[in-house]
Tab-separated table of C-alpha atoms in Angstrom:
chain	number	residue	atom	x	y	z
H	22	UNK	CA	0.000	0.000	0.000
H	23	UNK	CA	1.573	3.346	-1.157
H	24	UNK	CA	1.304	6.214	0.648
H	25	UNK	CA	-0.682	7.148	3.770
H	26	UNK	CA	-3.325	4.566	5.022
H	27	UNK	CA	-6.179	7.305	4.862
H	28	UNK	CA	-5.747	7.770	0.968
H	29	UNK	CA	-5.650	4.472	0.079
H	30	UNK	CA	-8.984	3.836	-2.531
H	31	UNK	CA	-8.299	1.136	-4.509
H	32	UNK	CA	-11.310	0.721	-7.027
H	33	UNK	CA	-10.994	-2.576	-8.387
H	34	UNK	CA	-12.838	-5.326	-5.393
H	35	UNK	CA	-10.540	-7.854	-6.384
H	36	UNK	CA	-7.632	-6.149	-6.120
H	37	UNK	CA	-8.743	-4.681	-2.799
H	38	UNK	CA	-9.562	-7.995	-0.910
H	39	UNK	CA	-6.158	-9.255	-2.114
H	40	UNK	CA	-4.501	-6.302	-0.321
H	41	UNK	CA	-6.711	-6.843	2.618
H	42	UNK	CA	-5.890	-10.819	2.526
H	43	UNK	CA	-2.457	-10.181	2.371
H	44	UNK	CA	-1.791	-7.394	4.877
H	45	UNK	CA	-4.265	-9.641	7.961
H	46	UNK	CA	-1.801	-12.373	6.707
H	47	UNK	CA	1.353	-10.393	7.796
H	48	UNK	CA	0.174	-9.401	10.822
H	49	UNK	CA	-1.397	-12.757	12.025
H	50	UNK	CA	2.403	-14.271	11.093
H	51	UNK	CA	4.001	-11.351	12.836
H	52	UNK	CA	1.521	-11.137	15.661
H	53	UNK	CA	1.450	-7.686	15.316
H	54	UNK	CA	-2.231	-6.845	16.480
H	55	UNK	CA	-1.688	-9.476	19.797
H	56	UNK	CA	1.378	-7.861	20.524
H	57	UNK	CA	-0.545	-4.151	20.631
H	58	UNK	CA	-2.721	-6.204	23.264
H	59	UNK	CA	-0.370	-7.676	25.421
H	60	UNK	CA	1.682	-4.141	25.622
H	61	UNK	CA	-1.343	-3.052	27.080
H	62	UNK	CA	-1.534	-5.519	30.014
H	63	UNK	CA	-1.969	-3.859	33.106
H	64	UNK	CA	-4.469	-1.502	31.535
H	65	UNK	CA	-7.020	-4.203	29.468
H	66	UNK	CA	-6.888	-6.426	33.041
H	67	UNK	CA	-8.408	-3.891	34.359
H	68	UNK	CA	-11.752	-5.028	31.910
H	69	UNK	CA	-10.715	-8.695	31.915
H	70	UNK	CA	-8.966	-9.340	34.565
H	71	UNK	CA	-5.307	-10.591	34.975
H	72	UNK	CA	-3.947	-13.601	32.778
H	73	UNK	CA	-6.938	-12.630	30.274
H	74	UNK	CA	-6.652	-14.313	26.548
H	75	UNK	CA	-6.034	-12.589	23.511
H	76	UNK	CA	-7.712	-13.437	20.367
H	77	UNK	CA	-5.255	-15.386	18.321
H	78	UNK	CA	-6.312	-14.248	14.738
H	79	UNK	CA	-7.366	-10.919	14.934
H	80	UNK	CA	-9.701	-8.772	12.157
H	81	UNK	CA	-7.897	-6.211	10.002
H	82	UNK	CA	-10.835	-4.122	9.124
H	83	UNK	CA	-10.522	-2.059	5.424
H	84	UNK	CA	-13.188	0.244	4.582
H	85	UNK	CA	-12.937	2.440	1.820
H	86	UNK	CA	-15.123	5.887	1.219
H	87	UNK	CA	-18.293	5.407	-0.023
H	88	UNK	CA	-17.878	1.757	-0.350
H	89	UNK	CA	-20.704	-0.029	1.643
H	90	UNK	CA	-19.544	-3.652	0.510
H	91	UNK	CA	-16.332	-3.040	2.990
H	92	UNK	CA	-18.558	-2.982	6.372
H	93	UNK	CA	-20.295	-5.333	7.895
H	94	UNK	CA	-23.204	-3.338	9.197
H	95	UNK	CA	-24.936	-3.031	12.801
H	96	UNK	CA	-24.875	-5.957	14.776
H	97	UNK	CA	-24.450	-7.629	18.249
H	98	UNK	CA	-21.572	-9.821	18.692
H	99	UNK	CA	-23.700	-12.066	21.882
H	100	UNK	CA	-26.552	-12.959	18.642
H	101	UNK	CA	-23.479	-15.147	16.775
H	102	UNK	CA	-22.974	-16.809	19.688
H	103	UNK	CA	-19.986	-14.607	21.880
H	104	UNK	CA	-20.303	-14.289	25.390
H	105	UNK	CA	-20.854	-11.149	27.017
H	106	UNK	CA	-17.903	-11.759	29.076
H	107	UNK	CA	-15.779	-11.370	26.086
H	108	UNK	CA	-14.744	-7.243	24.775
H	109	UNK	CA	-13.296	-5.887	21.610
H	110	UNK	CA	-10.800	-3.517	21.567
H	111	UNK	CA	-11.344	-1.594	18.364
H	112	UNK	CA	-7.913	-0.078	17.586
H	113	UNK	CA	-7.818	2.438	14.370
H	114	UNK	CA	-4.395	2.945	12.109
H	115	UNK	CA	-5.558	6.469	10.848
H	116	UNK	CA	-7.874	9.338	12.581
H	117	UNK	CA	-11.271	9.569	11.708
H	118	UNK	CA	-13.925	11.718	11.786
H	119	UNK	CA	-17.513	10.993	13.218
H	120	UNK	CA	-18.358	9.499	9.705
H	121	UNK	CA	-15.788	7.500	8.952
H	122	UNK	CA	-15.631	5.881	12.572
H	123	UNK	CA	-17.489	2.741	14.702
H	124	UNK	CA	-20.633	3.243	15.534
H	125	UNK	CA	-22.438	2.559	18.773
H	126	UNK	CA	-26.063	2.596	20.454
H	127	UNK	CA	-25.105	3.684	23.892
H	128	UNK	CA	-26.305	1.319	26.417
H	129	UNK	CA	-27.707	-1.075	24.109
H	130	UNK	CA	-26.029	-4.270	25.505
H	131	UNK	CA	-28.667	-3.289	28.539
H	132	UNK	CA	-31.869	-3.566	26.503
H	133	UNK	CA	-33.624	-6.775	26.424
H	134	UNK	CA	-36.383	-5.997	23.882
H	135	UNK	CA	-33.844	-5.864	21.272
H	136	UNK	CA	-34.189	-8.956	19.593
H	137	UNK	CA	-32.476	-9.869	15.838
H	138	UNK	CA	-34.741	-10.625	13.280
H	139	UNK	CA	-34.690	-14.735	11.557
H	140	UNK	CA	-31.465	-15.400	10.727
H	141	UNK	CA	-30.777	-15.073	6.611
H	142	UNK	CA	-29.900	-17.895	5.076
H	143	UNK	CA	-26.173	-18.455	4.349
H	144	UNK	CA	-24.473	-16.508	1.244
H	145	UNK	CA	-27.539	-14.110	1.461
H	146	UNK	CA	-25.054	-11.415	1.987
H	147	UNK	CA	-23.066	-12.528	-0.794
H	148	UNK	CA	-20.646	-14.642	1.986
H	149	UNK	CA	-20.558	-18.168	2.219
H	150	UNK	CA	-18.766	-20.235	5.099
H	151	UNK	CA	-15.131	-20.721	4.916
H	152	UNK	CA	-15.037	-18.157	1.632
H	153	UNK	CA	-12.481	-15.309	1.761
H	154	UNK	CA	-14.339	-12.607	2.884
H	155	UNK	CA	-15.918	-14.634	5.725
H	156	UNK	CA	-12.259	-15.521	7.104
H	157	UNK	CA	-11.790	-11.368	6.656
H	158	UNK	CA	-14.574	-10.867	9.013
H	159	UNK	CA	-17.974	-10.681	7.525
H	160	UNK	CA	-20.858	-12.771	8.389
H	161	UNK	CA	-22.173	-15.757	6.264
H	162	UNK	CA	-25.453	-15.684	7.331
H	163	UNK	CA	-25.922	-12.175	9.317
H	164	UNK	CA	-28.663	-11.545	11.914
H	165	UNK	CA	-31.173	-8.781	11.071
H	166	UNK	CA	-31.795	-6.043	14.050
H	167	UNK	CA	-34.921	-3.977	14.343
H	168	UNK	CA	-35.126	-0.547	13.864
H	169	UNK	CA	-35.216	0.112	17.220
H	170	UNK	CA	-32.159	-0.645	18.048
H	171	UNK	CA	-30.358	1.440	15.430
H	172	UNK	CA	-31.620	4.479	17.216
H	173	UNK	CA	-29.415	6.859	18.952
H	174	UNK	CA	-26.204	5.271	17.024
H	175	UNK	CA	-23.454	7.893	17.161
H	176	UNK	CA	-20.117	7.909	15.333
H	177	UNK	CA	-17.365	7.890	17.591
H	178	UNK	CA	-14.366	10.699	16.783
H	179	UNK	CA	-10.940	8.887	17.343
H	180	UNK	CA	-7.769	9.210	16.812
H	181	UNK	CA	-4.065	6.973	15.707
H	182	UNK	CA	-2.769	5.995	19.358
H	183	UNK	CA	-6.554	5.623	21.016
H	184	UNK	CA	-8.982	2.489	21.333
H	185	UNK	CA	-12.740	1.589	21.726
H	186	UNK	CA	-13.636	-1.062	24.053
H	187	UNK	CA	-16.850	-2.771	23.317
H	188	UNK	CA	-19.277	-4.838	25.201
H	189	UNK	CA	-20.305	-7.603	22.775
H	190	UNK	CA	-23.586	-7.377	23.145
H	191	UNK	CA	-23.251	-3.127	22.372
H	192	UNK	CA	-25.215	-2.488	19.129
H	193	UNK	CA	-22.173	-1.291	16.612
H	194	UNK	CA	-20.919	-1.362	13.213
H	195	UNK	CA	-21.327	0.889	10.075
H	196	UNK	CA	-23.359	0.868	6.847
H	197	UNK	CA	-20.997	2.779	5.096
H	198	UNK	CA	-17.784	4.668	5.374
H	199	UNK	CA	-19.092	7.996	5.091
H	200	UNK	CA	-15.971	9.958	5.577
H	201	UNK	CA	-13.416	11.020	2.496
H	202	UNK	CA	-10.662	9.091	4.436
H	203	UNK	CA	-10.071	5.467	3.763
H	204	UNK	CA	-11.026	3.450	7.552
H	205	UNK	CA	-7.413	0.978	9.158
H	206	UNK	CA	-8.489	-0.645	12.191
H	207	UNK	CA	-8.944	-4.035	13.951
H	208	UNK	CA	-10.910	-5.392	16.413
H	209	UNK	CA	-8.922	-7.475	18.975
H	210	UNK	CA	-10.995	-9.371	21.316
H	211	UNK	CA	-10.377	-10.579	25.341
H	212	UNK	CA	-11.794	-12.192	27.747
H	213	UNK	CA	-11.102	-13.885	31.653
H	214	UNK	CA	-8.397	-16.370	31.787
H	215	UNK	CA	-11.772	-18.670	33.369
H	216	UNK	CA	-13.429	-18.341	29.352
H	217	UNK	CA	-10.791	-20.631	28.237
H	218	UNK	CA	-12.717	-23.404	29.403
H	219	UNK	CA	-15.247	-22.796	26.883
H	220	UNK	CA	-13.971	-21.249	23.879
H	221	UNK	CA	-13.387	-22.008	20.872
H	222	UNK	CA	-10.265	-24.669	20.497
H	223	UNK	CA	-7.930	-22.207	19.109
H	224	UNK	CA	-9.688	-18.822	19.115
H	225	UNK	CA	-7.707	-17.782	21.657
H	226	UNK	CA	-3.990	-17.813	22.553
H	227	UNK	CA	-3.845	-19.266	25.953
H	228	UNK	CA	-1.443	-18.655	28.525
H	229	UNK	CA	1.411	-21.261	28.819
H	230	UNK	CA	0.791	-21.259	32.817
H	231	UNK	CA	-3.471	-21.463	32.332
């Protein structure tokens, strides 16, 4: 990728989820993304307590202006199964504006009539299971949420060198990159040393002493 991260708009789809491929590919090798984590120990045990796990294979996130196919739209991790034990730490590589940034419905995670819509059947979002895109990230068959819980969504202003923690059952996402500035970021999830028990073999990079 040439140039700075926030002008990068390449046109042709194929082209772009090779460059996204590639570049999650580097840093899962590298463990670039877990290492951002663990530097930030003392702090993020403060969320998940101490000894907490570190998603092993985190999401590089690539969304380019005006480009709804990039996002993956308003959802709630806790409806694909997550536990609400478990937090992202969203983590952008350039600063964005309002729109251009996450989304959230403050104090969503809270609301119990908010209740996703049937299920779509798989590939409805033009994903299948096991396909490229869905190992970038986006759902195969995504959950549908009512209007009601899109309202009071606000674009959150950050900044290269902050991060967003989310509750996974927070209402978040974006329809579209609405900004002029191309949106870097990954979310990095954690949890309690105690979730290992249950997750997913491999999800996870567990503690040599756990």
């Amino acid at each position: 990728v040439g140039g700075p991260l926030s002008d990068y708009f390449e046109t042709d789809d194929a082209a772009h989820e090779k460059t996204q491929t590639l570049v999650t590919d580097i840093l899962h090798a590298d463990r670039l993304l877990t290492d951002v984590i663990e530097a930030q120990a003392v702090l993020l045990d403060q969320f998940a307590g101490p000894g907490h796990l570190i998603q092993a294979k985190p999401h590089l996130r690539i969304a380019r202006p005006g480009m709804a196919m990039d996002n993956i739209g308003y959802h709630r991790d806790t409806d694909y199964g997550s536990d609400s034990c478990e937090i992202s730490v969203w983590v952008p590589f350039v600063d964005l504006p309002a729109e251009g940034s996450l989304e959230v419905a403050s104090g969503s995670h809270r609301r119990s009539d908010i209740v996703s819509v049937a299920r779509r059947e798989e590939g409805a979002a033009g994903v299948t299971k096991g396909s490229v895109r869905h190992r970038l990230g986006f759902p195969y068959a995504p959950h549908v949420l009512p209007p009601r819980a899109l309202a009071g969504l606000r674009g959150v202003p950050i900044q290269v060198g902050q991060a967003l923690l989310v509750n996974l059952g927070l209402v978040h996402g974006t329809s579209c990159n609405r900004s002029t500035r191309a949106r870097w970021s990954a979310d990095i999830r954690i949890a309690p040393a105690a979730f290992a028990e249950r997750a997913r073999p491999g999800y996870y990079l567990i503690p040599a002493a756990a």
